[in-house]
Short mmCIF file of C-alpha atoms in Angstrom, two decimals:
data_model
loop_
_atom_site.label_atom_id
_atom_site.label_comp_id
_atom_site.label_asym_id
_atom_site.label_seq_id
_atom_site.Cartn_x
_atom_site.Cartn_y
_atom_site.Cartn_z
CA MET A 1 91.05 -135.07 -80.21
CA ALA A 2 91.29 -134.49 -84.38
CA LEU A 3 89.95 -137.16 -86.71
CA GLU A 4 91.08 -136.45 -90.08
CA MET A 5 88.74 -138.22 -92.81
CA ARG A 6 89.68 -138.25 -96.40
CA LEU A 7 88.53 -139.56 -99.70
CA PRO A 8 90.20 -142.78 -101.46
CA VAL A 9 92.66 -141.42 -103.84
CA ALA A 10 94.41 -143.87 -106.63
CA ARG A 11 97.44 -144.53 -106.18
CA LYS A 12 100.22 -143.66 -108.23
CA PRO A 13 103.13 -145.35 -109.07
CA LEU A 14 106.67 -143.98 -108.23
CA SER A 15 107.82 -142.42 -111.36
CA GLU A 16 110.54 -144.84 -113.18
CA SER A 17 111.59 -140.94 -114.89
CA LEU A 18 114.42 -140.71 -111.73
CA GLY A 19 116.59 -143.04 -114.38
CA ARG A 20 117.68 -146.66 -113.57
CA GLU A 21 120.43 -147.74 -116.14
CA ALA A 22 119.71 -151.49 -116.15
CA LYS A 23 115.67 -152.05 -116.14
CA LYS A 24 114.80 -155.16 -114.16
CA HIS A 25 113.68 -157.99 -115.81
CA LEU A 26 110.56 -158.74 -114.06
CA VAL A 27 108.44 -161.89 -114.56
CA VAL A 28 104.91 -163.58 -113.81
CA PRO A 29 104.67 -167.05 -113.17
CA GLY A 30 104.56 -168.55 -116.57
CA ASP A 31 106.02 -165.98 -118.43
CA THR A 32 109.51 -167.37 -120.48
CA ILE A 33 112.48 -166.29 -119.84
CA THR A 34 114.57 -167.66 -122.39
CA THR A 35 113.89 -169.67 -125.18
CA ASP A 36 117.96 -170.64 -125.60
CA THR A 37 118.59 -173.89 -123.70
CA GLY A 38 122.38 -173.29 -122.95
CA PHE A 39 121.51 -172.17 -119.40
CA MET A 40 121.22 -174.14 -116.23
CA ARG A 41 118.08 -173.36 -114.40
CA GLY A 42 117.88 -172.54 -110.96
CA HIS A 43 115.30 -171.42 -108.05
CA GLY A 44 112.38 -170.26 -109.60
CA THR A 45 112.36 -171.44 -112.94
CA TYR A 46 111.43 -174.59 -114.57
CA MET A 47 111.90 -176.01 -118.23
CA GLY A 48 108.84 -176.47 -120.54
CA GLU A 49 108.15 -177.28 -123.75
CA GLU A 50 111.84 -175.98 -124.77
CA LYS A 51 111.81 -173.03 -122.58
CA LEU A 52 112.59 -171.39 -119.49
CA ILE A 53 109.58 -170.75 -117.67
CA ALA A 54 109.42 -168.22 -114.66
CA SER A 55 107.11 -170.11 -111.28
CA VAL A 56 107.57 -167.33 -109.08
CA ALA A 57 106.50 -163.59 -109.83
CA GLY A 58 110.09 -161.52 -109.19
CA SER A 59 113.01 -160.22 -111.15
CA VAL A 60 115.31 -162.63 -113.16
CA GLU A 61 119.31 -163.03 -112.33
CA ARG A 62 121.62 -164.43 -114.47
CA VAL A 63 124.96 -165.29 -112.68
CA ASN A 64 127.27 -166.50 -116.12
CA LYS A 65 124.85 -169.59 -117.16
CA LEU A 66 122.25 -169.75 -113.89
CA ILE A 67 119.07 -168.31 -114.61
CA CYS A 68 116.93 -167.89 -111.39
CA VAL A 69 114.24 -165.76 -110.61
CA LYS A 70 114.41 -163.76 -107.12
CA ALA A 71 110.92 -163.23 -105.91
CA LEU A 72 109.18 -160.08 -104.33
CA LYS A 73 107.13 -161.39 -101.52
CA THR A 74 108.07 -164.51 -100.19
CA ARG A 75 108.50 -165.99 -97.12
CA TYR A 76 112.27 -166.18 -95.60
CA ASN A 77 114.67 -168.70 -96.88
CA GLY A 78 117.54 -169.56 -94.70
CA GLU A 79 120.57 -169.33 -95.32
CA VAL A 80 123.90 -169.98 -93.29
CA GLY A 81 125.54 -166.91 -91.77
CA ASP A 82 122.10 -164.86 -92.06
CA ILE A 83 121.56 -162.53 -89.27
CA VAL A 84 117.23 -162.82 -87.77
CA VAL A 85 115.25 -161.40 -85.25
CA GLY A 86 113.03 -163.95 -83.97
CA ARG A 87 110.41 -164.32 -81.41
CA ILE A 88 110.14 -167.48 -79.16
CA THR A 89 107.15 -169.57 -79.78
CA GLU A 90 107.69 -172.64 -78.06
CA VAL A 91 109.60 -173.94 -75.12
CA GLN A 92 110.42 -177.98 -76.10
CA GLN A 93 112.69 -179.98 -74.02
CA LYS A 94 116.19 -179.07 -74.98
CA ARG A 95 115.38 -176.44 -77.69
CA TRP A 96 113.22 -173.60 -78.48
CA LYS A 97 110.92 -172.95 -81.53
CA VAL A 98 111.65 -169.01 -82.87
CA GLU A 99 109.12 -167.53 -85.79
CA THR A 100 111.04 -166.43 -87.96
CA ASN A 101 108.64 -165.55 -90.83
CA SER A 102 110.17 -168.53 -92.38
CA ARG A 103 107.77 -171.56 -93.70
CA LEU A 104 108.82 -173.85 -90.90
CA ASP A 105 109.73 -172.38 -87.45
CA SER A 106 113.24 -172.37 -87.01
CA VAL A 107 114.76 -173.83 -83.79
CA LEU A 108 117.03 -172.59 -81.12
CA LEU A 109 118.73 -175.69 -79.36
CA LEU A 110 119.77 -175.22 -75.96
CA SER A 111 123.66 -176.21 -76.38
CA SER A 112 123.89 -173.03 -79.40
CA MET A 113 122.52 -170.86 -76.53
CA ASN A 114 125.72 -168.59 -74.49
CA LEU A 115 124.79 -169.51 -70.66
CA PRO A 116 124.79 -166.05 -69.11
CA GLY A 117 128.51 -165.45 -67.69
CA GLY A 118 130.03 -166.72 -70.80
CA GLU A 119 130.70 -170.03 -69.27
CA LEU A 120 131.53 -173.28 -71.69
CA ARG A 121 129.81 -176.63 -69.88
CA ARG A 122 128.05 -179.53 -71.38
CA ARG A 123 124.09 -178.65 -70.51
CA SER A 124 122.85 -180.44 -68.02
CA ALA A 125 119.41 -181.24 -66.71
CA GLU A 126 119.17 -178.42 -64.22
CA ASP A 127 119.77 -176.80 -67.25
CA GLU A 128 116.99 -178.17 -69.39
CA LEU A 129 114.59 -177.34 -66.22
CA ALA A 130 115.74 -173.62 -66.62
CA MET A 131 115.27 -173.12 -69.59
CA ARG A 132 112.24 -170.71 -69.42
CA GLY A 133 114.08 -168.18 -67.10
CA PHE A 134 116.32 -167.72 -69.92
CA LEU A 135 113.58 -167.42 -72.61
CA GLN A 136 109.83 -167.49 -72.45
CA GLU A 137 107.36 -167.52 -75.20
CA GLY A 138 107.01 -164.07 -76.34
CA ASP A 139 110.54 -163.22 -76.10
CA LEU A 140 112.37 -161.41 -79.23
CA ILE A 141 115.64 -162.51 -79.80
CA SER A 142 118.72 -161.81 -82.33
CA ALA A 143 120.80 -164.71 -83.80
CA GLU A 144 122.83 -166.38 -86.64
CA VAL A 145 122.03 -168.74 -88.76
CA GLN A 146 123.96 -171.87 -88.07
CA ALA A 147 122.60 -174.68 -90.50
CA VAL A 148 119.44 -175.33 -92.70
CA PHE A 149 118.04 -178.90 -92.25
CA SER A 150 116.79 -180.31 -95.71
CA ASP A 151 112.90 -179.69 -95.13
CA GLY A 152 114.24 -175.96 -95.20
CA ALA A 153 113.41 -175.32 -91.30
CA VAL A 154 116.51 -173.26 -90.00
CA SER A 155 118.90 -173.55 -86.72
CA LEU A 156 119.72 -170.82 -85.06
CA HIS A 157 122.38 -169.90 -82.62
CA THR A 158 123.23 -166.82 -80.03
CA ARG A 159 127.16 -167.95 -79.49
CA SER A 160 128.31 -164.56 -79.59
CA LEU A 161 128.26 -161.58 -76.90
CA LYS A 162 125.97 -159.49 -79.57
CA TYR A 163 123.22 -162.13 -80.14
CA GLY A 164 120.69 -162.55 -77.41
CA LYS A 165 117.64 -161.83 -75.97
CA LEU A 166 116.11 -157.86 -76.95
CA GLY A 167 115.01 -155.92 -74.74
CA GLN A 168 112.70 -152.66 -74.91
CA GLY A 169 112.45 -151.17 -78.42
CA VAL A 170 110.27 -151.64 -81.25
CA LEU A 171 109.85 -154.40 -84.08
CA VAL A 172 108.96 -153.69 -87.39
CA GLN A 173 107.67 -156.94 -89.82
CA VAL A 174 108.80 -156.29 -93.30
CA SER A 175 108.88 -158.53 -96.17
CA PRO A 176 112.75 -160.41 -96.45
CA SER A 177 113.40 -159.07 -99.97
CA LEU A 178 113.31 -155.72 -99.04
CA VAL A 179 116.72 -156.04 -96.41
CA LYS A 180 119.49 -155.60 -98.55
CA ARG A 181 122.26 -157.89 -97.84
CA GLN A 182 125.28 -155.96 -96.20
CA LYS A 183 128.37 -156.80 -94.59
CA THR A 184 126.59 -156.09 -90.78
CA HIS A 185 123.28 -155.68 -89.92
CA PHE A 186 123.80 -154.01 -86.47
CA HIS A 187 123.49 -150.38 -86.95
CA ASP A 188 124.07 -147.88 -84.66
CA LEU A 189 122.66 -144.68 -86.32
CA PRO A 190 123.75 -140.67 -85.90
CA CYS A 191 120.53 -139.68 -84.89
CA GLY A 192 120.40 -141.80 -81.78
CA ALA A 193 118.74 -145.05 -82.03
CA SER A 194 120.22 -148.37 -82.99
CA LEU A 195 119.16 -151.03 -85.87
CA ILE A 196 119.28 -154.62 -86.67
CA LEU A 197 118.55 -154.99 -90.01
CA GLY A 198 116.99 -158.87 -89.67
CA ASN A 199 117.48 -161.12 -93.05
CA ASN A 200 113.95 -162.53 -92.32
CA GLY A 201 112.33 -159.23 -92.45
CA PHE A 202 111.79 -158.41 -88.70
CA ILE A 203 113.51 -155.00 -88.19
CA TRP A 204 114.14 -153.98 -84.67
CA ILE A 205 114.68 -150.46 -83.31
CA TYR A 206 116.04 -150.10 -79.92
CA PRO A 207 117.81 -146.74 -78.15
CA THR A 208 121.19 -147.18 -78.18
CA SER A 209 122.49 -148.09 -74.62
CA GLU A 210 125.38 -145.62 -73.02
CA HIS A 211 127.14 -148.15 -71.26
CA LYS A 212 128.69 -150.98 -73.88
CA ASP A 213 129.89 -153.61 -71.17
CA GLU A 214 128.17 -157.01 -72.32
CA ASP A 215 126.78 -159.37 -69.02
CA ALA A 216 125.94 -162.80 -70.88
CA GLY A 217 124.34 -161.29 -74.37
CA GLY A 218 121.57 -159.16 -72.19
CA PHE A 219 119.62 -161.54 -70.66
CA THR A 220 118.86 -159.57 -67.90
CA ALA A 221 116.07 -157.09 -69.64
CA ASN A 222 116.59 -153.51 -68.75
CA LEU A 223 113.25 -152.15 -68.50
CA GLU A 224 113.72 -148.71 -67.02
CA PRO A 225 111.52 -146.10 -68.98
CA VAL A 226 113.39 -144.62 -72.31
CA SER A 227 113.80 -140.89 -72.74
CA LEU A 228 111.17 -139.05 -74.43
CA ALA A 229 113.67 -137.76 -76.52
CA ASP A 230 115.06 -141.30 -77.80
CA ARG A 231 111.20 -142.38 -78.32
CA GLU A 232 110.89 -139.63 -80.78
CA VAL A 233 113.74 -140.83 -83.11
CA ILE A 234 112.42 -144.56 -82.57
CA SER A 235 108.85 -144.01 -83.43
CA ARG A 236 110.22 -141.37 -86.28
CA LEU A 237 112.50 -144.45 -87.85
CA ARG A 238 109.65 -146.62 -87.50
CA ASN A 239 107.58 -144.87 -89.36
CA CYS A 240 110.56 -144.20 -91.94
CA ILE A 241 110.79 -147.81 -92.42
CA VAL A 242 106.98 -148.84 -93.34
CA SER A 243 107.10 -145.28 -95.81
CA LEU A 244 110.10 -147.10 -97.38
CA VAL A 245 108.36 -150.32 -98.05
CA THR A 246 104.93 -148.97 -99.05
CA GLN A 247 107.38 -147.79 -101.49
CA ARG A 248 109.50 -150.85 -101.92
CA ILE A 249 112.49 -149.20 -101.49
CA MET A 250 115.70 -151.50 -100.66
CA LEU A 251 116.21 -151.45 -96.61
CA TYR A 252 120.04 -150.45 -95.66
CA ASP A 253 121.59 -148.00 -93.01
CA THR A 254 121.87 -145.31 -95.77
CA SER A 255 118.26 -145.46 -97.03
CA ILE A 256 117.16 -145.08 -94.00
CA LEU A 257 118.78 -142.17 -92.56
CA TYR A 258 118.44 -140.16 -95.91
CA CYS A 259 114.71 -141.21 -95.26
CA TYR A 260 115.08 -140.07 -91.41
CA GLU A 261 116.80 -136.86 -92.46
CA ALA A 262 114.01 -136.24 -95.09
CA SER A 263 111.13 -136.52 -92.62
CA LEU A 264 112.77 -134.00 -90.01
CA PRO A 265 110.71 -130.92 -90.84
CA HIS A 266 107.33 -132.86 -90.66
CA GLN A 267 105.78 -134.00 -87.51
CA ILE A 268 105.71 -138.19 -86.22
CA LYS A 269 102.74 -138.91 -86.76
CA ASP A 270 102.07 -136.97 -90.10
CA ILE A 271 104.50 -139.08 -91.99
CA LEU A 272 102.11 -141.57 -91.71
CA LYS A 273 99.67 -139.99 -94.35
CA PRO A 274 100.07 -141.01 -98.17
CA GLU A 275 101.36 -138.14 -99.76
CA ILE A 276 103.88 -136.77 -96.88
CA MET A 277 105.07 -140.25 -97.39
CA GLU A 278 105.41 -139.91 -101.14
CA GLU A 279 107.48 -136.77 -100.50
CA ILE A 280 109.63 -137.85 -98.10
CA VAL A 281 110.23 -141.13 -100.12
CA ILE A 282 110.89 -139.54 -103.30
CA GLU A 283 113.45 -137.11 -102.02
CA THR A 284 115.51 -140.22 -100.03
CA ARG A 285 115.17 -142.17 -103.57
CA GLN A 286 116.95 -138.68 -105.51
CA ARG A 287 119.82 -138.49 -102.33
CA LEU A 288 120.04 -142.25 -103.09
CA LEU A 289 120.98 -142.04 -106.94
CA GLU A 290 123.02 -138.83 -106.67
CA GLN A 291 125.32 -140.76 -103.72
CA GLU A 292 125.69 -143.44 -106.44
CA GLY A 293 126.02 -141.92 -109.53
CA MET B 1 90.35 -159.69 -82.40
CA ALA B 2 93.72 -160.47 -83.96
CA SER B 3 96.71 -161.20 -80.76
CA VAL B 4 99.96 -160.39 -80.94
CA ALA B 5 102.45 -162.19 -78.63
CA LEU B 6 104.82 -159.59 -77.21
CA SER B 7 108.10 -159.64 -75.02
CA GLU B 8 107.93 -158.27 -71.09
CA ALA B 9 110.61 -155.41 -72.80
CA GLU B 10 108.21 -154.56 -74.93
CA LYS B 11 105.02 -154.24 -73.26
CA VAL B 12 106.87 -151.90 -70.38
CA TYR B 13 107.91 -149.88 -73.73
CA ILE B 14 104.72 -149.44 -75.02
CA VAL B 15 103.23 -148.74 -71.69
CA HIS B 16 105.99 -145.76 -70.66
CA GLY B 17 105.13 -144.39 -73.96
CA VAL B 18 101.67 -144.34 -73.49
CA GLN B 19 102.25 -142.20 -70.19
CA GLU B 20 104.24 -140.20 -72.06
CA ASP B 21 101.52 -139.15 -74.56
CA LEU B 22 104.10 -140.59 -77.29
CA ARG B 23 102.65 -144.32 -79.12
CA VAL B 24 105.06 -146.25 -81.29
CA ASP B 25 103.91 -144.49 -84.59
CA GLY B 26 104.23 -141.51 -83.26
CA ARG B 27 100.86 -140.29 -82.35
CA GLY B 28 99.77 -139.24 -79.28
CA CYS B 29 96.99 -140.68 -76.73
CA GLU B 30 94.31 -139.45 -78.63
CA ASP B 31 95.21 -139.01 -82.08
CA TYR B 32 93.38 -141.66 -84.66
CA ARG B 33 94.80 -143.32 -88.08
CA CYS B 34 93.63 -141.89 -91.40
CA VAL B 35 90.47 -142.59 -92.12
CA GLU B 36 89.00 -143.14 -95.83
CA VAL B 37 85.66 -142.88 -96.65
CA GLU B 38 83.59 -143.89 -99.78
CA THR B 39 80.42 -144.11 -100.34
CA ASP B 40 77.95 -145.73 -102.74
CA VAL B 41 80.21 -148.67 -103.60
CA VAL B 42 78.11 -151.40 -104.11
CA SER B 43 75.43 -150.59 -106.77
CA ASN B 44 71.98 -153.38 -105.65
CA THR B 45 71.92 -151.67 -102.48
CA SER B 46 69.70 -148.61 -101.16
CA GLY B 47 72.95 -147.47 -99.58
CA SER B 48 76.56 -148.34 -99.11
CA ALA B 49 79.97 -147.25 -97.77
CA ARG B 50 83.19 -148.58 -97.35
CA VAL B 51 85.57 -147.32 -94.56
CA LYS B 52 89.62 -147.40 -93.94
CA LEU B 53 91.23 -147.11 -90.70
CA GLY B 54 95.08 -147.97 -90.71
CA HIS B 55 94.31 -151.82 -91.70
CA THR B 56 90.86 -152.04 -90.65
CA ASP B 57 88.50 -152.25 -93.93
CA ILE B 58 84.72 -152.22 -93.58
CA LEU B 59 82.14 -152.49 -96.04
CA VAL B 60 78.18 -151.32 -95.07
CA GLY B 61 75.07 -152.03 -97.18
CA VAL B 62 71.60 -150.70 -96.68
CA LYS B 63 68.98 -152.54 -98.39
CA ALA B 64 65.02 -150.76 -97.59
CA GLU B 65 62.23 -153.31 -97.98
CA MET B 66 59.09 -153.07 -97.15
CA GLY B 67 57.53 -154.68 -93.49
CA THR B 68 54.95 -154.43 -90.83
CA PRO B 69 55.44 -152.36 -88.09
CA LYS B 70 56.52 -153.74 -84.85
CA LEU B 71 53.40 -154.01 -82.27
CA GLU B 72 54.80 -151.67 -79.70
CA ARG B 73 55.75 -149.29 -82.57
CA PRO B 74 53.14 -148.89 -84.74
CA ASN B 75 54.14 -145.42 -86.06
CA GLU B 76 57.83 -146.20 -87.02
CA GLY B 77 59.81 -148.30 -89.26
CA TYR B 78 62.96 -149.99 -87.58
CA LEU B 79 66.59 -151.08 -88.84
CA GLU B 80 67.80 -154.21 -88.74
CA PHE B 81 71.88 -155.03 -87.82
CA PHE B 82 73.70 -157.99 -88.93
CA VAL B 83 77.38 -158.37 -88.90
CA ASP B 84 79.77 -160.80 -90.47
CA CYS B 85 83.04 -161.16 -89.39
CA SER B 86 84.40 -162.64 -92.28
CA ALA B 87 87.37 -165.19 -92.43
CA ASN B 88 89.62 -163.02 -95.03
CA ALA B 89 89.50 -160.46 -91.89
CA THR B 90 92.08 -162.75 -89.87
CA PRO B 91 92.45 -166.36 -89.45
CA GLU B 92 90.99 -166.38 -86.05
CA PHE B 93 87.44 -165.66 -87.80
CA GLU B 94 87.53 -169.16 -89.39
CA GLY B 95 84.46 -171.21 -89.59
CA ARG B 96 82.09 -170.37 -86.26
CA GLY B 97 85.03 -168.24 -84.68
CA GLY B 98 83.84 -164.56 -85.56
CA ASP B 99 79.99 -165.26 -84.54
CA ASP B 100 80.75 -164.19 -81.12
CA LEU B 101 82.28 -160.77 -82.15
CA GLY B 102 79.60 -160.36 -84.63
CA THR B 103 76.81 -161.04 -82.32
CA GLU B 104 78.50 -158.04 -79.58
CA ILE B 105 79.14 -155.71 -82.32
CA ALA B 106 75.57 -156.13 -83.78
CA ASN B 107 73.94 -155.97 -80.37
CA THR B 108 75.63 -152.72 -79.67
CA LEU B 109 74.23 -151.53 -82.75
CA TYR B 110 71.04 -152.19 -82.08
CA ARG B 111 71.58 -150.38 -78.44
CA ILE B 112 72.97 -147.64 -80.14
CA PHE B 113 69.71 -147.08 -82.56
CA ASN B 114 67.18 -147.87 -80.08
CA ASN B 115 66.22 -144.27 -78.85
CA LYS B 116 64.05 -141.67 -80.72
CA SER B 117 67.24 -139.09 -81.46
CA SER B 118 69.57 -141.48 -83.36
CA VAL B 119 66.88 -141.99 -86.93
CA ASP B 120 64.22 -140.39 -87.12
CA LEU B 121 62.22 -143.37 -87.06
CA LYS B 122 58.74 -142.31 -88.36
CA SER B 123 59.76 -141.01 -91.60
CA LEU B 124 60.13 -144.60 -92.32
CA CYS B 125 56.59 -145.50 -92.05
CA ILE B 126 54.03 -145.90 -94.73
CA SER B 127 50.69 -146.50 -93.17
CA PRO B 128 50.51 -147.07 -89.41
CA ARG B 129 50.49 -150.34 -88.48
CA GLU B 130 50.08 -151.69 -91.78
CA HIS B 131 53.38 -150.98 -94.17
CA CYS B 132 56.72 -149.16 -93.28
CA TRP B 133 59.97 -149.55 -94.03
CA VAL B 134 62.54 -151.89 -92.88
CA LEU B 135 66.23 -151.16 -93.24
CA TYR B 136 68.36 -154.25 -93.38
CA VAL B 137 71.71 -153.10 -92.27
CA ASP B 138 74.55 -155.34 -93.62
CA VAL B 139 78.21 -155.18 -92.04
CA LEU B 140 80.98 -156.91 -93.50
CA LEU B 141 84.21 -157.29 -91.73
CA LEU B 142 86.99 -157.10 -94.81
CA GLU B 143 90.37 -156.69 -93.44
CA CYS B 144 90.67 -156.55 -88.96
CA GLY B 145 93.11 -153.77 -88.18
CA GLY B 146 91.83 -153.19 -84.38
CA ASN B 147 89.37 -150.30 -83.37
CA LEU B 148 86.29 -152.26 -84.92
CA PHE B 149 83.61 -150.59 -82.91
CA ASP B 150 84.57 -146.76 -84.08
CA ALA B 151 85.22 -147.61 -87.66
CA ILE B 152 81.72 -149.73 -88.06
CA SER B 153 79.99 -146.87 -86.61
CA ILE B 154 81.29 -144.41 -89.02
CA ALA B 155 80.60 -147.00 -91.45
CA VAL B 156 77.03 -147.14 -90.87
CA LYS B 157 76.71 -143.73 -90.65
CA ALA B 158 78.02 -143.21 -94.12
CA ALA B 159 76.03 -145.67 -95.59
CA LEU B 160 72.36 -144.23 -93.51
CA PHE B 161 73.55 -141.14 -95.29
CA ASN B 162 74.08 -142.60 -98.76
CA THR B 163 70.34 -144.51 -98.22
CA ARG B 164 68.14 -143.89 -101.02
CA ILE B 165 64.61 -144.78 -99.97
CA PRO B 166 61.81 -144.47 -103.15
CA ARG B 167 59.09 -142.42 -102.10
CA VAL B 168 55.77 -144.09 -102.05
CA ARG B 169 52.08 -143.43 -101.78
CA VAL B 170 49.26 -145.08 -100.31
CA LEU B 171 46.00 -144.92 -102.90
CA GLU B 172 42.59 -145.98 -101.17
CA ASP B 173 39.82 -147.78 -103.28
CA GLU B 174 36.15 -147.80 -102.54
CA GLU B 175 36.03 -151.35 -100.33
CA GLY B 176 38.96 -149.41 -98.23
CA SER B 177 41.92 -152.16 -99.96
CA LYS B 178 45.08 -149.81 -100.19
CA ASP B 179 47.42 -149.84 -102.83
CA ILE B 180 51.20 -149.20 -102.77
CA GLU B 181 52.29 -146.96 -105.70
CA LEU B 182 55.75 -146.44 -106.42
CA SER B 183 56.70 -142.81 -107.93
CA ASP B 184 58.18 -143.44 -111.80
CA ASP B 185 61.10 -141.16 -111.17
CA PRO B 186 64.18 -143.78 -110.08
CA TYR B 187 65.56 -140.73 -108.48
CA ASP B 188 62.23 -139.53 -106.31
CA CYS B 189 63.66 -140.67 -102.90
CA ILE B 190 63.65 -139.85 -99.38
CA ARG B 191 67.01 -139.14 -97.27
CA LEU B 192 67.69 -139.95 -93.92
CA SER B 193 68.78 -137.44 -91.83
CA VAL B 194 72.28 -138.54 -90.03
CA GLU B 195 73.30 -135.49 -87.87
CA ASN B 196 72.50 -137.39 -84.70
CA VAL B 197 73.46 -140.78 -85.42
CA PRO B 198 76.42 -141.36 -82.69
CA CYS B 199 79.59 -142.56 -83.38
CA ILE B 200 81.63 -145.11 -81.12
CA VAL B 201 85.07 -143.83 -79.37
CA THR B 202 86.47 -146.94 -78.28
CA LEU B 203 88.88 -145.70 -74.46
CA CYS B 204 91.74 -148.20 -72.83
CA LYS B 205 92.96 -147.57 -69.84
CA THR B 206 96.74 -148.71 -70.03
CA GLY B 207 99.00 -148.24 -66.39
CA LYS B 208 97.53 -145.18 -65.08
CA ARG B 209 96.47 -143.17 -68.45
CA MET B 210 93.22 -143.24 -70.00
CA GLY B 211 94.12 -143.17 -73.68
CA LYS B 212 91.82 -143.43 -76.73
CA VAL B 213 92.21 -146.88 -78.74
CA LEU B 214 95.37 -147.91 -79.39
CA HIS B 215 97.42 -150.44 -81.41
CA THR B 216 96.32 -153.40 -81.83
CA SER B 217 99.58 -154.95 -79.82
CA LEU B 218 98.76 -153.29 -76.69
CA GLN B 219 94.49 -154.53 -77.03
CA SER B 220 96.20 -158.04 -76.39
CA VAL B 221 98.30 -156.83 -73.68
CA LEU B 222 95.44 -155.91 -71.71
CA GLN B 223 93.93 -158.73 -72.68
CA LYS B 224 96.74 -160.79 -71.16
CA GLU B 225 98.15 -159.09 -68.05
CA GLU B 226 95.24 -157.74 -65.51
CA SER B 227 97.92 -155.74 -63.89
CA LEU B 228 97.45 -153.59 -66.48
CA GLY B 229 93.87 -152.92 -66.35
CA PRO B 230 91.81 -154.08 -69.17
CA LYS B 231 88.93 -152.59 -68.97
CA ARG B 232 87.62 -150.87 -72.32
CA GLN B 233 85.26 -148.63 -72.44
CA LYS B 234 83.16 -147.72 -75.19
CA VAL B 235 81.53 -144.30 -75.13
CA GLY B 236 78.77 -142.62 -78.04
CA PHE B 237 78.91 -139.14 -79.12
CA LEU B 238 75.88 -137.64 -80.20
CA GLY B 239 76.06 -135.29 -83.19
#
């Protein structure tokens, strides 16, 4: 049993010298964005003394005449069509309350949930009583945002066979601003595991199941032991995601895959050490820049 | 301790992983997370240390003051422990929430040091039955990320190693009244030998396997599911 002790070292910021064409305009609350009054103000800004001032800490985004500030560290703000991974916190009368790292708990209505067998019918009183049989407190689900209420609460639905209760795997919680918006958030990586990159910052890593027959969106969880090889891939992916997050790299399937390949020469538990983490992330960044340019 | 909600499938995954000696973050059952130790962090104490174990952050300060020895041990000084679980560590410690955990940890520390071999208490005596050094050890929990006992024992050991107790001389007058004289040199001090101060290792029994202390999520699993055997053994190693 080895215990590694070290003295604390000052953390070096990752060098910017890797070449970036457009420098991001970063602001903190109170910074003046522009004194030009011709712009419309979006989220994260307010008008004060003829100037446009930022109210959150983040980067300035400009679309034609609209200026908004996208916050770097924020709770998840739901938008229709987003994929989220959430945990059930409460079972109420006709709905479940789901925790999605947002300001308010999200809501999953019983009518928005697929019944086992894929049947379409009106939900009866027996369905209400059997709710706990479908989803209990603590269960993880993948769902899509159906609507956003006026107070910001999000309403979810699992109306497709690819959503539903999640089985065995590992959950990693990151900041929502680090998950890149893409066409699809369900990825089957060639290394042998699958990923769900939730827009709310919850990332689910699970073993790829060989048989793809979908029975009722996976309500019955498969509790057989996962093989050791799959476990190693999942643990390595988890550590890679944690390293990318500490260096604030955007998370999407390519960046995670490059990071995984860069980490192969090291042991899984060594990836958590700060110097190896830095090494892997530098290599990942270089590969990503090469791929872009 | 911080509690985490888990689904059944996640619990099964974790337990099977422990049985195969591969935890969620790739560590074996007997591997610790990286530990960062720093001493001499608080300037107005006699000794201090800060230990970071994963997300757990502990700050220990030792203050040496003069007091009277205990009646049953007139030739020895003694240590007093106080553990403060600050509300910064986790929301459950708000208000009086952290008091129970604090007393439990303090009692464990008292038990560890309640023997002849941990720390040489005779070196803390100035004059028998009259004056001795009392070391007040204050432990502050800055962040709670699991495995508190281990991190606190490492931090206390480091802080005691860092403690500098001023050297004093007892002068006796003709009338018999004693005077305590502090040496002029501020660097003239005695250091404690912490070779025999024990370190705590927490073990958890999960399923059929006895492993070292685990990810915080699993500790909550053990608290919830009796069938998994929530026995947490704390073992102290000398030297």
